[in-house]
PDB file of C-alpha atoms in Angstrom:
ATOM      1  CA  MET A 217     -30.885  -9.800-116.998  1.00  0.00           C
ATOM      2  CA  PRO A 218     -29.520  -7.104-115.276  1.00  0.00           C
ATOM      3  CA  GLY A 219     -31.277  -6.182-112.024  1.00  0.00           C
ATOM      4  CA  GLN A 220     -32.946  -9.583-111.450  1.00  0.00           C
ATOM      5  CA  ALA A 221     -32.317 -11.589-108.306  1.00  0.00           C
ATOM      6  CA  TYR A 222     -32.266 -15.314-108.027  1.00  0.00           C
ATOM      7  CA  GLY A 223     -32.826 -17.653-105.296  1.00  0.00           C
ATOM      8  CA  GLY A 224     -33.362 -15.065-102.681  1.00  0.00           C
ATOM      9  CA  VAL A 225     -34.443 -11.511-101.666  1.00  0.00           C
ATOM     10  CA  SER A 226     -32.496  -8.517-103.071  1.00  0.00           C
ATOM     11  CA  GLY A 227     -31.703  -5.499-101.139  1.00  0.00           C
ATOM     12  CA  GLY A 228     -28.453  -5.630 -99.338  1.00  0.00           C
ATOM     13  CA  PRO A 229     -25.879  -7.827 -97.693  1.00  0.00           C
ATOM     14  CA  TYR A 230     -26.668 -10.264 -94.731  1.00  0.00           C
ATOM     15  CA  PRO A 231     -25.620  -8.794 -91.218  1.00  0.00           C
ATOM     16  CA  GLY A 232     -22.593 -10.159 -89.816  1.00  0.00           C
ATOM     17  CA  PRO A 233     -22.121 -11.916 -86.221  1.00  0.00           C
ATOM     18  CA  PRO A 234     -22.520  -9.486 -83.418  1.00  0.00           C
ATOM     19  CA  PRO A 235     -19.784  -7.877 -81.875  1.00  0.00           C
ATOM     20  CA  ALA A 236     -18.178  -9.269 -78.974  1.00  0.00           C
ATOM     21  CA  GLY A 237     -20.050  -8.932 -75.658  1.00  0.00           C
ATOM     22  CA  TYR A 238     -23.162  -7.604 -77.596  1.00  0.00           C
ATOM     23  CA  GLY A 239     -26.277  -8.088 -75.259  1.00  0.00           C
ATOM     24  CA  GLN A 240     -24.232  -8.622 -72.150  1.00  0.00           C
ATOM     25  CA  PRO A 241     -23.512  -6.124 -68.927  1.00  0.00           C
ATOM     26  CA  ALA A 242     -19.956  -5.079 -68.538  1.00  0.00           C
ATOM     27  CA  ARG A 243     -18.448  -7.299 -65.994  1.00  0.00           C
ATOM     28  CA  GLY A 244     -15.951  -4.815 -64.193  1.00  0.00           C
ATOM     29  CA  THR A 245     -14.617  -5.161 -60.643  1.00  0.00           C
ATOM     30  CA  ASN A 246     -17.044  -6.577 -57.989  1.00  0.00           C
ATOM     31  CA  GLY A 247     -17.782  -3.574 -55.441  1.00  0.00           C
ATOM     32  CA  PHE A 248     -18.324  -5.673 -52.603  1.00  0.00           C
ATOM     33  CA  ALA A 249     -14.752  -6.810 -53.117  1.00  0.00           C
ATOM     34  CA  ILE A 250     -13.237  -3.207 -53.063  1.00  0.00           C
ATOM     35  CA  ALA A 251     -15.453  -2.492 -49.954  1.00  0.00           C
ATOM     36  CA  SER A 252     -14.296  -5.816 -48.267  1.00  0.00           C
ATOM     37  CA  LEU A 253     -10.385  -4.869 -48.839  1.00  0.00           C
ATOM     38  CA  VAL A 254     -11.041  -1.202 -47.525  1.00  0.00           C
ATOM     39  CA  LEU A 255     -12.854  -2.125 -44.556  1.00  0.00           C
ATOM     40  CA  GLY A 256     -10.376  -4.906 -43.736  1.00  0.00           C
ATOM     41  CA  LEU A 257      -7.559  -2.774 -43.599  1.00  0.00           C
ATOM     42  CA  LEU A 258      -9.316  -0.212 -41.576  1.00  0.00           C
ATOM     43  CA  GLY A 259     -10.529  -2.561 -38.893  1.00  0.00           C
ATOM     44  CA  GLY A 260     -13.912  -3.219 -39.969  1.00  0.00           C
ATOM     45  CA  ILE A 261     -13.749  -7.017 -39.196  1.00  0.00           C
ATOM     46  CA  LEU A 262     -17.650  -8.034 -39.440  1.00  0.00           C
ATOM     47  CA  LEU A 263     -18.579  -5.976 -42.726  1.00  0.00           C
ATOM     48  CA  SER A 264     -15.310  -6.824 -44.431  1.00  0.00           C
ATOM     49  CA  VAL A 265     -15.918 -10.601 -43.789  1.00  0.00           C
ATOM     50  CA  ILE A 266     -19.716 -10.267 -45.130  1.00  0.00           C
ATOM     51  CA  PHE A 267     -18.718  -8.363 -47.790  1.00  0.00           C
ATOM     52  CA  GLY A 268     -15.983 -10.507 -48.705  1.00  0.00           C
ATOM     53  CA  ILE A 269     -18.098 -13.505 -48.775  1.00  0.00           C
ATOM     54  CA  VAL A 270     -20.764 -11.740 -50.812  1.00  0.00           C
ATOM     55  CA  ALA A 271     -18.108 -10.571 -53.246  1.00  0.00           C
ATOM     56  CA  LEU A 272     -16.884 -13.985 -53.815  1.00  0.00           C
ATOM     57  CA  VAL A 273     -20.300 -15.605 -54.464  1.00  0.00           C
ATOM     58  CA  GLN A 274     -21.176 -12.752 -56.968  1.00  0.00           C
ATOM     59  CA  ILE A 275     -17.973 -13.001 -58.756  1.00  0.00           C
ATOM     60  CA  LYS A 276     -18.260 -16.731 -59.147  1.00  0.00           C
ATOM     61  CA  ARG A 277     -21.838 -16.294 -60.625  1.00  0.00           C
ATOM     62  CA  ARG A 278     -21.288 -13.115 -62.887  1.00  0.00           C
ATOM     63  CA  GLY A 279     -17.784 -13.588 -63.885  1.00  0.00           C
ATOM     64  CA  GLN A 280     -16.594 -10.215 -62.500  1.00  0.00           C
ATOM     65  CA  GLY A 281     -13.037  -9.478 -61.404  1.00  0.00           C
ATOM     66  CA  GLY A 282     -11.961  -8.596 -57.904  1.00  0.00           C
ATOM     67  CA  ARG A 283     -11.441 -12.074 -56.469  1.00  0.00           C
ATOM     68  CA  GLY A 284      -8.080 -11.097 -55.016  1.00  0.00           C
ATOM     69  CA  LEU A 285      -9.400  -7.877 -53.440  1.00  0.00           C
ATOM     70  CA  ALA A 286     -12.058  -9.949 -51.447  1.00  0.00           C
ATOM     71  CA  ILE A 287      -9.570 -12.445 -50.303  1.00  0.00           C
ATOM     72  CA  GLY A 288      -7.408  -9.740 -49.415  1.00  0.00           C
ATOM     73  CA  GLY A 289     -10.088  -8.084 -47.278  1.00  0.00           C
ATOM     74  CA  LEU A 290     -10.958 -11.683 -45.507  1.00  0.00           C
ATOM     75  CA  VAL A 291      -7.140 -11.968 -44.793  1.00  0.00           C
ATOM     76  CA  ALA A 292      -6.932  -8.592 -43.281  1.00  0.00           C
ATOM     77  CA  ALA A 293      -9.916  -9.022 -41.053  1.00  0.00           C
ATOM     78  CA  GLY A 294      -8.450 -12.332 -40.174  1.00  0.00           C
ATOM     79  CA  CYS A 295      -5.120 -10.608 -38.984  1.00  0.00           C
ATOM     80  CA  TRP A 296      -7.349  -7.863 -36.997  1.00  0.00           C
ATOM     81  CA  LEU A 297      -9.232 -10.594 -35.357  1.00  0.00           C
ATOM     82  CA  LEU A 298      -5.995 -12.226 -34.238  1.00  0.00           C
ATOM     83  CA  VAL A 299      -4.355  -8.925 -32.886  1.00  0.00           C
ATOM     84  CA  ILE A 300      -7.657  -8.441 -30.900  1.00  0.00           C
ATOM     85  CA  VAL A 301      -7.577 -11.999 -29.413  1.00  0.00           C
ATOM     86  CA  ALA A 302      -4.200 -11.960 -28.505  1.00  0.00           C
ATOM     87  CA  GLY A 303      -4.474  -8.571 -26.829  1.00  0.00           C
ATOM     88  CA  VAL A 304      -7.552  -9.968 -24.695  1.00  0.00           C
ATOM     89  CA  VAL A 305      -5.390 -13.064 -23.731  1.00  0.00           C
ATOM     90  CA  PHE A 306      -2.623 -10.791 -22.723  1.00  0.00           C
ATOM     91  CA  ALA A 307      -4.861  -8.673 -20.717  1.00  0.00           C
ATOM     92  CA  ILE A 308      -6.386 -11.604 -18.863  1.00  0.00           C
ATOM     93  CA  ALA A 309      -3.071 -13.210 -18.409  1.00  0.00           C
ATOM     94  CA  THR A 310      -1.585 -10.196 -16.788  1.00  0.00           C
ATOM     95  CA  SER A 311      -4.897  -8.894 -14.800  1.00  0.00           C
ATOM     96  CA  ASP A 312      -5.161 -12.366 -13.116  1.00  0.00           C
ATOM     97  CA  ASP A 313      -1.695 -12.989 -12.183  1.00  0.00           C
ATOM     98  CA  THR A 314      -1.824 -13.774  -8.516  1.00  0.00           C
ATOM     99  CA  SER A 315       1.244 -14.314  -5.994  1.00  0.00           C
ATOM    100  CA  SER A 316       1.727 -17.587  -4.130  1.00  0.00           C
ATOM    101  CA  SER A 317      -0.848 -16.427  -1.377  1.00  0.00           C
ATOM    102  CA  GLY A 318      -3.451 -15.866  -3.825  1.00  0.00           C
ATOM    103  CA  THR A 319      -3.344 -12.267  -3.881  1.00  0.00           C
ATOM    104  CA  ARG A 320      -3.921 -10.155  -6.868  1.00  0.00           C
ATOM    105  CA  VAL A 321      -0.470  -8.992  -8.261  1.00  0.00           C
ATOM    106  CA  GLY A 322      -0.124  -5.408  -9.514  1.00  0.00           C
ATOM    107  CA  ALA A 323      -3.104  -4.339  -7.236  1.00  0.00           C
ATOM    108  CA  TYR A 324      -2.991  -1.810  -4.384  1.00  0.00           C
ATOM    109  CA  VAL A 325      -4.351  -3.492  -1.186  1.00  0.00           C
ATOM    110  CA  SER A 326      -4.709  -2.841   2.465  1.00  0.00           C
ATOM    111  CA  VAL A 327      -1.886  -3.872   4.619  1.00  0.00           C
ATOM    112  CA  ALA A 328      -4.696  -5.976   6.600  1.00  0.00           C
ATOM    113  CA  ASP A 329      -5.324  -7.853   3.399  1.00  0.00           C
ATOM    114  CA  LEU A 330      -1.796  -8.996   2.913  1.00  0.00           C
ATOM    115  CA  GLN A 331      -0.928 -12.576   3.472  1.00  0.00           C
ATOM    116  CA  ALA A 332       2.434 -14.713   3.928  1.00  0.00           C
ATOM    117  CA  GLY A 333       3.945 -15.107   0.427  1.00  0.00           C
ATOM    118  CA  ASP A 334       3.079 -11.543  -0.599  1.00  0.00           C
ATOM    119  CA  CYS A 335       5.807  -9.206  -2.176  1.00  0.00           C
ATOM    120  CA  VAL A 336       5.407  -5.474  -2.249  1.00  0.00           C
ATOM    121  CA  ALA A 337       6.766  -2.883  -4.243  1.00  0.00           C
ATOM    122  CA  THR A 338       7.325  -0.775  -1.030  1.00  0.00           C
ATOM    123  CA  VAL A 339       7.262  -1.626   2.575  1.00  0.00           C
ATOM    124  CA  PRO A 340       4.432   0.015   4.270  1.00  0.00           C
ATOM    125  CA  SER A 341       4.566   2.638   7.246  1.00  0.00           C
ATOM    126  CA  SER A 342       1.551   1.581   9.061  1.00  0.00           C
ATOM    127  CA  ARG A 343      -1.346  -0.842   9.409  1.00  0.00           C
ATOM    128  CA  GLU A 344      -3.681   1.724   7.769  1.00  0.00           C
ATOM    129  CA  SER A 345      -1.229   1.939   4.551  1.00  0.00           C
ATOM    130  CA  ARG A 346      -2.177   0.524   0.990  1.00  0.00           C
ATOM    131  CA  VAL A 347       0.469  -0.959  -0.657  1.00  0.00           C
ATOM    132  CA  ARG A 348       0.987  -2.509  -4.426  1.00  0.00           C
ATOM    133  CA  THR A 349       1.704  -5.927  -4.439  1.00  0.00           C
ATOM    134  CA  VAL A 350       4.113  -7.325  -7.240  1.00  0.00           C
ATOM    135  CA  SER A 351       5.597 -10.681  -8.357  1.00  0.00           C
ATOM    136  CA  CYS A 352       8.321 -12.034  -6.015  1.00  0.00           C
ATOM    137  CA  THR A 353      10.442 -12.277  -9.271  1.00  0.00           C
ATOM    138  CA  SER A 354      10.258  -8.575 -10.110  1.00  0.00           C
ATOM    139  CA  LEU A 355      11.644  -5.653  -8.054  1.00  0.00           C
ATOM    140  CA  HIS A 356      10.422  -5.538  -4.584  1.00  0.00           C
ATOM    141  CA  GLU A 357      11.233  -3.989  -1.343  1.00  0.00           C
ATOM    142  CA  GLY A 358       9.614  -6.234   1.081  1.00  0.00           C
ATOM    143  CA  GLU A 359       8.038  -9.893   1.366  1.00  0.00           C
ATOM    144  CA  VAL A 360       5.293 -10.830   3.832  1.00  0.00           C
ATOM    145  CA  THR A 361       6.394 -13.585   6.007  1.00  0.00           C
ATOM    146  CA  GLY A 362       3.535 -14.110   8.363  1.00  0.00           C
ATOM    147  CA  VAL A 363       0.221 -12.525   9.662  1.00  0.00           C
ATOM    148  CA  SER A 364      -1.449 -13.069  12.937  1.00  0.00           C
ATOM    149  CA  VAL A 365      -4.025 -11.387  15.415  1.00  0.00           C
ATOM    150  CA  LEU A 366      -3.137 -10.610  19.014  1.00  0.00           C
ATOM    151  CA  PRO A 367      -5.519 -12.031  21.710  1.00  0.00           C
ATOM    152  CA  ALA A 368      -8.764  -9.883  22.237  1.00  0.00           C
ATOM    153  CA  GLY A 369      -8.741  -8.009  25.626  1.00  0.00           C
ATOM    154  CA  ALA A 370      -8.099  -4.583  26.832  1.00  0.00           C
ATOM    155  CA  TYR A 371      -5.208  -2.640  25.205  1.00  0.00           C
ATOM    156  CA  PRO A 372      -1.841  -3.976  26.882  1.00  0.00           C
ATOM    157  CA  GLY A 373       0.012  -0.687  25.943  1.00  0.00           C
ATOM    158  CA  ALA A 374       2.483   0.127  23.278  1.00  0.00           C
ATOM    159  CA  ARG A 375       5.376  -1.651  24.621  1.00  0.00           C
ATOM    160  CA  GLU A 376       3.718  -4.782  25.424  1.00  0.00           C
ATOM    161  CA  THR A 377       1.850  -4.673  21.917  1.00  0.00           C
ATOM    162  CA  GLN A 378       5.456  -4.420  20.206  1.00  0.00           C
ATOM    163  CA  ALA A 379       7.022  -7.216  22.174  1.00  0.00           C
ATOM    164  CA  GLN A 380       4.074  -9.563  21.349  1.00  0.00           C
ATOM    165  CA  ALA A 381       4.441  -8.629  17.696  1.00  0.00           C
ATOM    166  CA  LEU A 382       8.025  -8.997  17.518  1.00  0.00           C
ATOM    167  CA  LYS A 383       7.802 -12.392  19.069  1.00  0.00           C
ATOM    168  CA  ARG A 384       5.334 -13.570  16.196  1.00  0.00           C
ATOM    169  CA  CYS A 385       7.365 -12.005  13.573  1.00  0.00           C
ATOM    170  CA  VAL A 386      10.664 -13.750  14.544  1.00  0.00           C
ATOM    171  CA  ALA A 387       8.778 -17.078  14.652  1.00  0.00           C
ATOM    172  CA  ALA A 388       7.320 -16.274  11.349  1.00  0.00           C
ATOM    173  CA  PHE A 389      10.765 -15.452   9.845  1.00  0.00           C
ATOM    174  CA  ASP A 390      12.320 -18.683  11.186  1.00  0.00           C
ATOM    175  CA  SER A 391       9.787 -20.866   9.407  1.00  0.00           C
ATOM    176  CA  TYR A 392       9.710 -18.856   6.243  1.00  0.00           C
ATOM    177  CA  VAL A 393      12.969 -18.124   5.323  1.00  0.00           C
ATOM    178  CA  ALA A 394      14.796 -20.577   3.296  1.00  0.00           C
ATOM    179  CA  VAL A 395      18.425 -19.561   4.025  1.00  0.00           C
ATOM    180  CA  PRO A 396      18.653 -17.098   6.890  1.00  0.00           C
ATOM    181  CA  ASP A 397      20.844 -14.089   6.075  1.00  0.00           C
ATOM    182  CA  ASP A 398      22.056 -11.711   8.999  1.00  0.00           C
ATOM    183  CA  ARG A 399      21.632  -8.939   6.392  1.00  0.00           C
ATOM    184  CA  LEU A 400      17.860  -9.220   6.232  1.00  0.00           C
ATOM    185  CA  LYS A 401      15.617  -6.936   8.272  1.00  0.00           C
ATOM    186  CA  LEU A 402      12.495  -7.683   9.977  1.00  0.00           C
ATOM    187  CA  HIS A 403       9.805  -5.154   9.527  1.00  0.00           C
ATOM    188  CA  PHE A 404       6.564  -5.522  11.576  1.00  0.00           C
ATOM    189  CA  LEU A 405       3.165  -3.680  11.692  1.00  0.00           C
ATOM    190  CA  TYR A 406       1.020  -3.847  14.673  1.00  0.00           C
ATOM    191  CA  PRO A 407      -2.049  -2.263  16.164  1.00  0.00           C
ATOM    192  CA  ASP A 408      -2.125   1.071  18.396  1.00  0.00           C
ATOM    193  CA  ALA A 409      -4.444   2.257  20.982  1.00  0.00           C
ATOM    194  CA  SER A 410      -6.554   3.787  18.221  1.00  0.00           C
ATOM    195  CA  THR A 411      -7.085   0.902  16.144  1.00  0.00           C
ATOM    196  CA  TRP A 412      -6.889  -1.993  18.939  1.00  0.00           C
ATOM    197  CA  ALA A 413     -10.679  -2.291  19.179  1.00  0.00           C
ATOM    198  CA  GLU A 414     -11.252  -2.973  15.483  1.00  0.00           C
ATOM    199  CA  ASP A 415      -7.786  -4.295  14.366  1.00  0.00           C
ATOM    200  CA  ARG A 416      -5.293  -6.435  16.505  1.00  0.00           C
ATOM    201  CA  GLY A 417      -3.678  -7.938  13.513  1.00  0.00           C
ATOM    202  CA  VAL A 418       0.256  -8.064  12.941  1.00  0.00           C
ATOM    203  CA  THR A 419       1.648  -8.123   9.586  1.00  0.00           C
ATOM    204  CA  CYS A 420       5.349  -9.596   9.417  1.00  0.00           C
ATOM    205  CA  LEU A 421       7.739  -8.540   6.329  1.00  0.00           C
ATOM    206  CA  VAL A 422      11.622  -9.017   5.759  1.00  0.00           C
ATOM    207  CA  ARG A 423      13.277  -6.743   3.581  1.00  0.00           C
ATOM    208  CA  ASP A 424      17.096  -6.406   2.196  1.00  0.00           C
ATOM    209  CA  PRO A 425      18.657  -3.114   3.431  1.00  0.00           C
ATOM    210  CA  ASN A 426      20.965  -3.339   0.551  1.00  0.00           C
ATOM    211  CA  GLY A 427      17.806  -2.516  -2.014  1.00  0.00           C
ATOM    212  CA  PRO A 428      15.069  -4.309  -3.632  1.00  0.00           C
ATOM    213  CA  ALA A 429      15.149  -7.990  -4.183  1.00  0.00           C
ATOM    214  CA  THR A 430      14.085 -10.093  -7.169  1.00  0.00           C
ATOM    215  CA  ARG A 431      13.406 -13.562  -5.635  1.00  0.00           C
ATOM    216  CA  SER A 432      11.256 -14.817  -3.022  1.00  0.00           C
ATOM    217  CA  LEU A 433      12.826 -15.990   0.540  1.00  0.00           C
ATOM    218  CA  ARG A 434      10.287 -18.568   1.030  1.00  0.00           C
ATOM    219  CA  LYS A 435      11.243 -22.024   1.830  1.00  0.00           C
TER     220      LYS A 435
END
């Protein structure tokens, strides 16, 4: 009969399958992954690493996108870390550079603190001067061949003091220089009457009158 239903309930068609993604949150790109990449590029190493790790964990659990961004952030942070480490190593290597005598290279020191084997950028003019020590393989005007202290006692006078200092520096030169060269000039610093009571030191240097040298003269 028209209008009669058999074996079921009348009233309309059965609903079809739910649309794709129905009842599930939109996946999208993980925010931590984006933050990790941005911070990695800007040098925010610590936060970039933390956000990158969090992003990778969330992406795997949630099925989100952004894995490449998170990895990129971690790689950028690693590159920044390598640059920082290299800079620190370079700074330590250059600041701790010392001459054969143990004096720090590149430092300004008192003439009284110089030791045999030190090379100086410029030849000092007096015992009270401060000079910059340099590597003997770089340009330098003078090289210290020896240091000594004159005997205690009353000041012997300028001429006698100079004679004693010259004698000591000639001996130091002969025992220090590998190949004597007539062109080389002795330069020595010694105390005067005003400093005798506190400083009787003698500093002996050798220099090339033709200009700065780039090698050590030591035997």
